[in-house]
PDB file of C-alpha atoms in Angstrom:
ATOM      1  CA  MET I  25     -51.070  -6.925 -45.342  1.00 51.00           C
ATOM      2  CA  ARG I  26     -50.168  -5.564 -41.913  1.00 51.00           C
ATOM      3  CA  ARG I  27     -47.864  -8.535 -41.280  1.00 50.00           C
ATOM      4  CA  ILE I  28     -46.095  -7.861 -44.555  1.00 45.00           C
ATOM      5  CA  LYS I  29     -45.533  -4.196 -43.576  1.00 46.00           C
ATOM      6  CA  TRP I  30     -44.105  -5.238 -40.192  1.00 49.00           C
ATOM      7  CA  ALA I  31     -41.802  -7.744 -41.853  1.00 41.00           C
ATOM      8  CA  VAL I  32     -40.565  -5.093 -44.297  1.00 37.00           C
ATOM      9  CA  PHE I  33     -40.060  -2.635 -41.422  1.00 41.00           C
ATOM     10  CA  LEU I  34     -38.080  -5.117 -39.326  1.00 41.00           C
ATOM     11  CA  PHE I  35     -35.980  -6.123 -42.319  1.00 36.00           C
ATOM     12  CA  ALA I  36     -35.156  -2.466 -43.006  1.00 38.00           C
ATOM     13  CA  LEU I  37     -34.285  -1.895 -39.349  1.00 41.00           C
ATOM     14  CA  VAL I  38     -31.944  -4.884 -39.247  1.00 38.00           C
ATOM     15  CA  LEU I  39     -30.394  -3.770 -42.521  1.00 35.00           C
ATOM     16  CA  GLN I  40     -29.798  -0.271 -41.150  1.00 46.00           C
ATOM     17  CA  CYS I  41     -28.141  -1.708 -38.039  1.00 50.00           C
ATOM     18  CA  ALA I  42     -25.931  -3.934 -40.159  1.00 47.00           C
ATOM     19  CA  VAL I  43     -24.968  -1.013 -42.391  1.00 47.00           C
ATOM     20  CA  PHE I  44     -24.337   1.139 -39.287  1.00 49.00           C
ATOM     21  CA  GLN I  45     -22.010  -1.490 -37.832  1.00 52.00           C
ATOM     22  CA  GLU I  46     -20.098  -1.620 -41.111  1.00 57.00           C
ATOM     23  CA  LEU I  47     -19.722   2.169 -41.147  1.00 73.00           C
ATOM     24  CA  ILE I  48     -18.335   2.513 -37.612  1.00 87.00           C
ATOM     25  CA  GLN I  49     -15.459   0.706 -35.985  1.00 94.00           C
ATOM     26  CA  LYS I  50     -15.548  -1.136 -32.700  1.00 96.00           C
ATOM     27  CA  PRO I  51     -13.985   0.785 -29.788  1.00 97.00           C
ATOM     28  CA  VAL I  52     -11.042  -0.820 -28.000  1.00 97.00           C
ATOM     29  CA  VAL I  53     -10.945  -1.189 -24.208  1.00 97.00           C
ATOM     30  CA  THR I  54      -7.555  -1.633 -22.509  1.00 97.00           C
ATOM     31  CA  TYR I  55      -6.660  -1.859 -18.850  1.00 98.00           C
ATOM     32  CA  ASP I  56      -4.397   0.991 -17.717  1.00 97.00           C
ATOM     33  CA  GLY I  57      -3.587  -0.129 -14.190  1.00 97.00           C
ATOM     34  CA  LEU I  58      -4.532   0.422 -10.583  1.00 97.00           C
ATOM     35  CA  SER I  59      -3.913   3.312  -8.199  1.00 96.00           C
ATOM     36  CA  LEU I  60      -4.602   3.701  -4.477  1.00 96.00           C
ATOM     37  CA  LYS I  61      -6.520   6.716  -3.205  1.00 95.00           C
ATOM     38  CA  ASP I  62      -6.460   7.778   0.468  1.00 94.00           C
ATOM     39  CA  PRO I  63      -4.534   4.699   1.666  1.00 94.00           C
ATOM     40  CA  SER I  64      -4.129   3.975   5.367  1.00 90.00           C
ATOM     41  CA  LEU I  65      -3.205   1.063   7.616  1.00 88.00           C
ATOM     42  CA  SER I  66      -6.748  -0.288   7.516  1.00 89.00           C
ATOM     43  CA  GLN I  67      -8.188   0.623   4.111  1.00 92.00           C
ATOM     44  CA  ALA I  68      -7.725   2.158   0.672  1.00 96.00           C
ATOM     45  CA  THR I  69      -9.855   3.142  -2.294  1.00 97.00           C
ATOM     46  CA  LEU I  70      -8.796   1.097  -5.313  1.00 97.00           C
ATOM     47  CA  VAL I  71      -9.159   2.994  -8.585  1.00 98.00           C
ATOM     48  CA  PHE I  72      -9.115   0.724 -11.647  1.00 98.00           C
ATOM     49  CA  ARG I  73      -8.336   2.671 -14.838  1.00 98.00           C
ATOM     50  CA  LEU I  74      -9.642   1.766 -18.290  1.00 98.00           C
ATOM     51  CA  ASN I  75      -8.727   3.414 -21.593  1.00 98.00           C
ATOM     52  CA  VAL I  76     -11.481   3.314 -24.223  1.00 97.00           C
ATOM     53  CA  GLU I  77     -10.312   4.224 -27.723  1.00 97.00           C
ATOM     54  CA  ASN I  78     -13.011   5.405 -30.126  1.00 97.00           C
ATOM     55  CA  PRO I  79     -11.555   5.363 -33.675  1.00 97.00           C
ATOM     56  CA  ASN I  80     -14.702   6.844 -35.231  1.00 96.00           C
ATOM     57  CA  PRO I  81     -15.203  10.470 -36.358  1.00 95.00           C
ATOM     58  CA  VAL I  82     -18.342  10.712 -34.212  1.00 94.00           C
ATOM     59  CA  GLY I  83     -18.847  10.378 -30.484  1.00 93.00           C
ATOM     60  CA  LEU I  84     -20.434   7.252 -29.074  1.00 94.00           C
ATOM     61  CA  PRO I  85     -22.566   6.972 -25.942  1.00 94.00           C
ATOM     62  CA  VAL I  86     -21.820   4.110 -23.570  1.00 95.00           C
ATOM     63  CA  ARG I  87     -25.175   2.577 -22.759  1.00 93.00           C
ATOM     64  CA  GLU I  88     -23.753   0.625 -19.865  1.00 93.00           C
ATOM     65  CA  ALA I  89     -20.349  -0.224 -18.422  1.00 96.00           C
ATOM     66  CA  THR I  90     -20.565  -3.183 -16.073  1.00 98.00           C
ATOM     67  CA  TYR I  91     -17.805  -4.321 -13.745  1.00 98.00           C
ATOM     68  CA  ARG I  92     -17.127  -7.268 -11.463  1.00 98.00           C
ATOM     69  CA  ILE I  93     -14.320  -7.258  -8.896  1.00 98.00           C
ATOM     70  CA  ARG I  94     -12.913 -10.322  -7.149  1.00 98.00           C
ATOM     71  CA  LEU I  95     -10.411 -10.021  -4.290  1.00 97.00           C
ATOM     72  CA  GLN I  96      -8.467 -12.999  -2.969  1.00 94.00           C
ATOM     73  CA  GLU I  97     -10.572 -15.247  -5.248  1.00 94.00           C
ATOM     74  CA  LYS I  98     -13.774 -14.012  -3.570  1.00 94.00           C
ATOM     75  CA  GLU I  99     -16.624 -11.986  -5.042  1.00 96.00           C
ATOM     76  CA  PHE I 100     -16.231  -8.451  -3.704  1.00 96.00           C
ATOM     77  CA  LEU I 101     -18.184  -5.910  -5.750  1.00 96.00           C
ATOM     78  CA  SER I 102     -20.187  -5.614  -8.954  1.00 97.00           C
ATOM     79  CA  GLY I 103     -22.096  -2.772 -10.545  1.00 96.00           C
ATOM     80  CA  ALA I 104     -22.410  -0.502 -13.556  1.00 96.00           C
ATOM     81  CA  LEU I 105     -21.200   2.955 -14.551  1.00 94.00           C
ATOM     82  CA  GLU I 106     -23.490   5.395 -16.332  1.00 87.00           C
ATOM     83  CA  ASN I 107     -23.323   8.649 -18.296  1.00 88.00           C
ATOM     84  CA  ILE I 108     -20.139   7.873 -20.212  1.00 93.00           C
ATOM     85  CA  GLN I 109     -19.601   9.554 -23.573  1.00 94.00           C
ATOM     86  CA  LEU I 110     -16.754   8.524 -25.876  1.00 94.00           C
ATOM     87  CA  SER I 111     -15.182  11.449 -27.692  1.00 94.00           C
ATOM     88  CA  PRO I 112     -14.602  11.064 -31.454  1.00 95.00           C
ATOM     89  CA  GLN I 113     -11.194   9.747 -32.504  1.00 96.00           C
ATOM     90  CA  ALA I 114      -9.870   9.945 -28.958  1.00 96.00           C
ATOM     91  CA  VAL I 115      -9.067   7.860 -25.910  1.00 97.00           C
ATOM     92  CA  SER I 116     -11.512   8.308 -23.044  1.00 96.00           C
ATOM     93  CA  ARG I 117     -10.440   7.350 -19.541  1.00 96.00           C
ATOM     94  CA  VAL I 118     -12.851   5.508 -17.291  1.00 96.00           C
ATOM     95  CA  ALA I 119     -12.235   5.030 -13.555  1.00 96.00           C
ATOM     96  CA  ILE I 120     -13.832   2.320 -11.410  1.00 97.00           C
ATOM     97  CA  PRO I 121     -13.389   3.081  -7.682  1.00 96.00           C
ATOM     98  CA  CYS I 122     -14.028   0.720  -4.775  1.00 96.00           C
ATOM     99  CA  THR I 123     -13.089   1.008  -1.100  1.00 96.00           C
ATOM    100  CA  VAL I 124     -11.490  -2.002   0.580  1.00 96.00           C
ATOM    101  CA  GLN I 125     -11.296  -2.622   4.318  1.00 94.00           C
ATOM    102  CA  TYR I 126      -8.264  -4.891   4.722  1.00 93.00           C
ATOM    103  CA  LEU I 127      -9.656  -6.501   7.870  1.00 90.00           C
ATOM    104  CA  GLU I 128     -12.413  -8.028   5.744  1.00 92.00           C
ATOM    105  CA  PHE I 129      -9.699 -10.382   4.460  1.00 92.00           C
ATOM    106  CA  TYR I 130      -7.308 -10.624   7.418  1.00 91.00           C
ATOM    107  CA  GLN I 131      -7.776 -11.212  11.133  1.00 87.00           C
ATOM    108  CA  SER I 132      -5.504  -8.408  12.334  1.00 86.00           C
ATOM    109  CA  LEU I 133      -2.963  -5.780  11.317  1.00 86.00           C
ATOM    110  CA  ILE I 134      -0.238  -8.297  12.142  1.00 88.00           C
ATOM    111  CA  ASP I 135      -1.662 -10.636   9.499  1.00 91.00           C
ATOM    112  CA  ILE I 136      -1.762  -7.764   6.991  1.00 92.00           C
ATOM    113  CA  PHE I 137       1.905  -6.959   7.636  1.00 91.00           C
ATOM    114  CA  ARG I 138       2.839 -10.590   7.009  1.00 91.00           C
ATOM    115  CA  GLU I 139       1.509 -10.390   3.449  1.00 93.00           C
ATOM    116  CA  ASP I 140       2.856  -8.360   0.540  1.00 93.00           C
ATOM    117  CA  SER I 141      -0.268  -7.999  -1.563  1.00 95.00           C
ATOM    118  CA  LEU I 142      -3.927  -8.756  -2.168  1.00 95.00           C
ATOM    119  CA  SER I 143      -4.865 -10.464  -5.462  1.00 97.00           C
ATOM    120  CA  TYR I 144      -7.597  -9.004  -7.660  1.00 98.00           C
ATOM    121  CA  HIS I 145      -9.465  -9.814 -10.859  1.00 98.00           C
ATOM    122  CA  LEU I 146     -11.500  -7.241 -12.775  1.00 98.00           C
ATOM    123  CA  SER I 147     -13.929  -8.025 -15.594  1.00 98.00           C
ATOM    124  CA  GLY I 148     -16.922  -6.468 -17.289  1.00 98.00           C
ATOM    125  CA  THR I 149     -18.632  -5.333 -20.467  1.00 97.00           C
ATOM    126  CA  MET I 150     -18.590  -1.945 -22.175  1.00 96.00           C
ATOM    127  CA  LYS I 151     -21.726  -1.395 -24.300  1.00 95.00           C
ATOM    128  CA  ALA I 152     -20.929   1.413 -26.733  1.00 93.00           C
ATOM    129  CA  GLY I 153     -23.089   2.062 -29.783  1.00 86.00           C
ATOM    130  CA  PRO I 154     -24.078  -1.323 -31.232  1.00 91.00           C
ATOM    131  CA  PHE I 155     -21.077  -3.058 -29.667  1.00 95.00           C
ATOM    132  CA  SER I 156     -20.585  -5.058 -26.469  1.00 96.00           C
ATOM    133  CA  ILE I 157     -16.887  -5.093 -25.580  1.00 97.00           C
ATOM    134  CA  LEU I 158     -15.580  -7.512 -22.968  1.00 98.00           C
ATOM    135  CA  TYR I 159     -12.581  -6.643 -20.807  1.00 98.00           C
ATOM    136  CA  GLN I 160     -10.698  -8.283 -17.964  1.00 98.00           C
ATOM    137  CA  ALA I 161      -7.490  -7.816 -15.982  1.00 98.00           C
ATOM    138  CA  GLY I 162      -5.783  -9.129 -12.883  1.00 98.00           C
ATOM    139  CA  GLY I 163      -2.948  -8.279 -10.574  1.00 97.00           C
ATOM    140  CA  LYS I 164      -1.893  -7.478  -7.030  1.00 97.00           C
ATOM    141  CA  VAL I 165      -2.893  -4.716  -4.612  1.00 96.00           C
ATOM    142  CA  PRO I 166       0.102  -3.703  -2.448  1.00 95.00           C
ATOM    143  CA  LEU I 167      -0.641  -3.943   1.276  1.00 96.00           C
ATOM    144  CA  PRO I 168       0.641  -1.620   4.032  1.00 94.00           C
ATOM    145  CA  LYS I 169       4.166  -2.348   5.213  1.00 93.00           C
ATOM    146  CA  PRO I 170       5.427  -2.156   8.807  1.00 92.00           C
ATOM    147  CA  PRO I 171       8.053   0.460   9.647  1.00 93.00           C
ATOM    148  CA  SER I 172      11.692  -0.571   9.842  1.00 95.00           C
ATOM    149  CA  ILE I 173      14.275   0.415  12.442  1.00 96.00           C
ATOM    150  CA  ALA I 174      18.073   0.432  12.508  1.00 98.00           C
ATOM    151  CA  LEU I 175      20.689   1.621  14.981  1.00 98.00           C
ATOM    152  CA  ALA I 176      22.311   4.559  13.188  1.00 97.00           C
ATOM    153  CA  GLY I 177      24.911   5.514  15.774  1.00 98.00           C
ATOM    154  CA  ILE I 178      26.106   5.510  19.374  1.00 98.00           C
ATOM    155  CA  HIS I 179      27.273   8.839  20.806  1.00 98.00           C
ATOM    156  CA  VAL I 180      29.246   8.693  24.069  1.00 97.00           C
ATOM    157  CA  ASN I 181      28.368  12.036  25.681  1.00 96.00           C
ATOM    158  CA  ARG I 182      30.264  11.458  28.912  1.00 95.00           C
ATOM    159  CA  ILE I 183      32.383   8.615  30.244  1.00 93.00           C
ATOM    160  CA  GLN I 184      33.657   8.031  33.798  1.00 91.00           C
ATOM    161  CA  ASN I 185      35.119   5.164  35.779  1.00 88.00           C
ATOM    162  CA  THR I 186      31.717   3.931  36.936  1.00 92.00           C
ATOM    163  CA  GLY I 187      29.637   4.519  33.822  1.00 94.00           C
ATOM    164  CA  ALA I 188      28.819   6.564  30.759  1.00 95.00           C
ATOM    165  CA  ARG I 189      26.076   8.776  29.382  1.00 97.00           C
ATOM    166  CA  VAL I 190      25.233   7.489  25.902  1.00 97.00           C
ATOM    167  CA  THR I 191      22.772   8.570  23.202  1.00 97.00           C
ATOM    168  CA  PHE I 192      21.460   5.866  20.888  1.00 97.00           C
ATOM    169  CA  SER I 193      20.300   7.186  17.504  1.00 97.00           C
ATOM    170  CA  PHE I 194      17.709   5.057  15.731  1.00 97.00           C
ATOM    171  CA  HIS I 195      16.578   5.487  12.137  1.00 96.00           C
ATOM    172  CA  LEU I 196      12.874   4.778  11.620  1.00 95.00           C
ATOM    173  CA  GLN I 197      11.693   4.263   8.054  1.00 94.00           C
ATOM    174  CA  ASN I 198       8.068   4.432   6.905  1.00 93.00           C
ATOM    175  CA  ARG I 199       7.850   2.363   3.719  1.00 91.00           C
ATOM    176  CA  ASN I 200       4.320   3.486   2.825  1.00 92.00           C
ATOM    177  CA  ASP I 201       2.983   6.430   0.834  1.00 89.00           C
ATOM    178  CA  PHE I 202       0.939   7.632   3.788  1.00 90.00           C
ATOM    179  CA  ARG I 203       1.739   8.898   7.277  1.00 89.00           C
ATOM    180  CA  PHE I 204       2.379   6.175   9.840  1.00 85.00           C
ATOM    181  CA  GLU I 205       2.126   6.813  13.583  1.00 89.00           C
ATOM    182  CA  ILE I 206       3.722   4.724  16.336  1.00 92.00           C
ATOM    183  CA  GLN I 207       2.712   5.144  19.975  1.00 93.00           C
ATOM    184  CA  GLY I 208       6.129   4.159  21.302  1.00 94.00           C
ATOM    185  CA  LEU I 209       8.619   1.308  21.295  1.00 96.00           C
ATOM    186  CA  ASP I 210      10.715  -0.939  23.520  1.00 96.00           C
ATOM    187  CA  PHE I 211      14.029  -2.566  22.653  1.00 97.00           C
ATOM    188  CA  ASP I 212      16.885  -4.813  23.734  1.00 98.00           C
ATOM    189  CA  LEU I 213      20.273  -3.926  22.282  1.00 98.00           C
ATOM    190  CA  THR I 214      23.371  -6.110  22.106  1.00 97.00           C
ATOM    191  CA  VAL I 215      26.595  -4.471  20.916  1.00 97.00           C
ATOM    192  CA  GLY I 216      29.802  -6.437  20.466  1.00 95.00           C
ATOM    193  CA  GLU I 217      28.287  -9.462  22.243  1.00 92.00           C
ATOM    194  CA  ILE I 218      27.463  -7.309  25.307  1.00 95.00           C
ATOM    195  CA  SER I 219      23.843  -6.812  26.327  1.00 96.00           C
ATOM    196  CA  LEU I 220      24.393  -3.075  26.453  1.00 96.00           C
ATOM    197  CA  ALA I 221      20.940  -1.554  26.913  1.00 95.00           C
ATOM    198  CA  SER I 222      17.232  -2.171  27.261  1.00 95.00           C
ATOM    199  CA  GLY I 223      14.714   0.618  27.204  1.00 93.00           C
ATOM    200  CA  GLU I 224      11.521   2.101  25.931  1.00 92.00           C
ATOM    201  CA  SER I 225      10.085   5.289  24.526  1.00 91.00           C
ATOM    202  CA  LYS I 226       6.467   6.239  25.113  1.00 90.00           C
ATOM    203  CA  LYS I 227       6.727   9.165  22.723  1.00 89.00           C
ATOM    204  CA  THR I 228       4.190   9.196  19.887  1.00 90.00           C
ATOM    205  CA  THR I 229       6.127   9.556  16.644  1.00 89.00           C
ATOM    206  CA  SER I 230       4.562  10.457  13.308  1.00 89.00           C
ATOM    207  CA  LEU I 231       6.454   8.924  10.398  1.00 89.00           C
ATOM    208  CA  GLU I 232       6.172  10.508   6.971  1.00 87.00           C
ATOM    209  CA  ASN I 233       7.411   8.711   3.872  1.00 82.00           C
ATOM    210  CA  GLU I 234      11.025   9.435   4.786  1.00 81.00           C
ATOM    211  CA  MET I 235      13.689   8.605   7.355  1.00 89.00           C
ATOM    212  CA  THR I 236      13.019   9.790  10.923  1.00 92.00           C
ATOM    213  CA  THR I 237      15.706   9.889  13.613  1.00 94.00           C
ATOM    214  CA  LEU I 238      14.840   9.006  17.210  1.00 93.00           C
ATOM    215  CA  ASP I 239      17.502   9.826  19.822  1.00 95.00           C
ATOM    216  CA  LEU I 240      17.322   8.030  23.185  1.00 95.00           C
ATOM    217  CA  PRO I 241      19.837   9.078  25.891  1.00 96.00           C
ATOM    218  CA  MET I 242      20.648   6.413  28.496  1.00 95.00           C
ATOM    219  CA  ASP I 243      23.062   5.801  31.361  1.00 96.00           C
ATOM    220  CA  ILE I 244      25.364   2.771  31.066  1.00 95.00           C
ATOM    221  CA  SER I 245      26.693   1.307  34.334  1.00 94.00           C
ATOM    222  CA  PHE I 246      30.160  -0.250  34.229  1.00 92.00           C
ATOM    223  CA  ILE I 247      29.512  -1.625  37.715  1.00 91.00           C
ATOM    224  CA  ASN I 248      26.761  -3.841  36.286  1.00 90.00           C
ATOM    225  CA  LEU I 249      28.309  -4.549  32.887  1.00 91.00           C
ATOM    226  CA  GLY I 250      31.978  -4.709  33.837  1.00 90.00           C
ATOM    227  CA  LEU I 251      35.188  -3.564  32.161  1.00 90.00           C
ATOM    228  CA  SER I 252      34.117  -5.010  28.808  1.00 93.00           C
ATOM    229  CA  ALA I 253      31.476  -2.281  28.444  1.00 94.00           C
ATOM    230  CA  PHE I 254      34.103   0.409  29.069  1.00 93.00           C
ATOM    231  CA  GLN I 255      36.368  -1.160  26.447  1.00 94.00           C
ATOM    232  CA  LEU I 256      33.474  -1.425  24.003  1.00 95.00           C
ATOM    233  CA  LEU I 257      32.622   2.279  24.241  1.00 95.00           C
ATOM    234  CA  SER I 258      36.285   3.099  23.626  1.00 93.00           C
ATOM    235  CA  LYS I 259      36.087   1.541  20.154  1.00 95.00           C
ATOM    236  CA  SER I 260      35.136   3.350  16.951  1.00 96.00           C
ATOM    237  CA  SER I 261      32.679   0.708  15.724  1.00 97.00           C
ATOM    238  CA  ALA I 262      31.096  -2.632  16.572  1.00 97.00           C
ATOM    239  CA  ASP I 263      28.381  -5.019  15.426  1.00 98.00           C
ATOM    240  CA  TYR I 264      24.922  -4.805  16.978  1.00 98.00           C
ATOM    241  CA  ARG I 265      21.749  -6.856  17.298  1.00 98.00           C
ATOM    242  CA  LEU I 266      18.483  -5.057  17.964  1.00 98.00           C
ATOM    243  CA  GLN I 267      15.071  -6.468  18.783  1.00 98.00           C
ATOM    244  CA  GLY I 268      11.894  -5.102  20.305  1.00 97.00           C
ATOM    245  CA  HIS I 269       8.396  -3.864  19.547  1.00 97.00           C
ATOM    246  CA  PHE I 270       6.670  -0.904  17.972  1.00 95.00           C
ATOM    247  CA  TYR I 271       3.316  -0.003  19.501  1.00 95.00           C
ATOM    248  CA  ILE I 272       0.641   1.034  17.011  1.00 91.00           C
ATOM    249  CA  LEU I 273      -3.071   1.765  17.126  1.00 85.00           C
ATOM    250  CA  SER I 274      -5.336  -0.775  15.468  1.00 80.00           C
ATOM    251  CA  PRO I 275      -8.442   0.443  13.557  1.00 75.00           C
ATOM    252  CA  GLY I 276     -10.491  -0.338  16.684  1.00 74.00           C
ATOM    253  CA  GLY I 277      -8.335   1.971  18.809  1.00 79.00           C
ATOM    254  CA  LYS I 278      -6.455  -0.791  20.645  1.00 84.00           C
ATOM    255  CA  THR I 279      -2.684  -0.491  21.020  1.00 89.00           C
ATOM    256  CA  ILE I 280      -0.935  -3.593  19.686  1.00 90.00           C
ATOM    257  CA  PRO I 281       2.768  -4.595  19.692  1.00 94.00           C
ATOM    258  CA  LEU I 282       4.578  -5.143  16.406  1.00 93.00           C
ATOM    259  CA  SER I 283       7.891  -6.977  16.771  1.00 95.00           C
ATOM    260  CA  PHE I 284      11.087  -5.950  14.967  1.00 96.00           C
ATOM    261  CA  GLN I 285      14.699  -7.053  14.763  1.00 96.00           C
ATOM    262  CA  ASN I 286      17.782  -5.845  12.938  1.00 97.00           C
ATOM    263  CA  SER I 287      21.552  -6.209  12.996  1.00 98.00           C
ATOM    264  CA  GLY I 288      24.653  -4.728  11.428  1.00 98.00           C
ATOM    265  CA  PRO I 289      27.676  -2.496  12.080  1.00 98.00           C
ATOM    266  CA  VAL I 290      27.370   0.775  14.022  1.00 98.00           C
ATOM    267  CA  GLN I 291      29.725   3.724  14.519  1.00 97.00           C
ATOM    268  CA  ILE I 292      30.643   4.762  18.075  1.00 96.00           C
ATOM    269  CA  ARG I 293      31.433   8.469  18.467  1.00 95.00           C
ATOM    270  CA  ARG I 294      32.768  10.466  21.381  1.00 89.00           C
TER     271      ARG I 294
END
């Protein structure tokens, strides 16, 4: 008799669950993209965004939201989110954060700068009400970019028979969304096929996400460079080739050189 009662009870329970599933609709999980929080040269917090649409007139609790993250085809992080409540007939936003140290995947900052992005794959299960909803997405995480440099202008402050006082104006561009600091730079500059100047700056320069101008005054000797340098500085423009190194701090506090080169036309003003 007791077995019969248990069988009837279990049958009723299964029937209620089946009826419940027919009465409510399955929520829909969509991937809404990736954002970077607190990015720097060495790390960033990746925030994966999910939209969970609950079409039902009642709220649904999420019993468990699991996630699995792979970076560069390697297992990186897995876990579960708790205490998620889906509002009735609304889209609830769920964020999955994880902090990535770039040097876990690359040997040095130089290697990071050589790459454009880090591949990722996100997957998991959202258990809401009686439903288990699978989701997955993939894409690229943008990596930090090195600064760029260009010769913006040459200003001849003073010119004499034996030499000239010249200011070289360089444009430094930070192509990241965070502040970038360089500890100095060195350069070799060729203008109009003349090796016009070599120099360095030991000034620490903080680069925001905008163009920064660095002015370096130098003395040019016509005795060493000859008449061609005098004739060059008498022109209104010329082509240049620039190469050298930025000096930046690695995450371990060591100063490392980062090579650069650029070329193009430049205006010469007096």
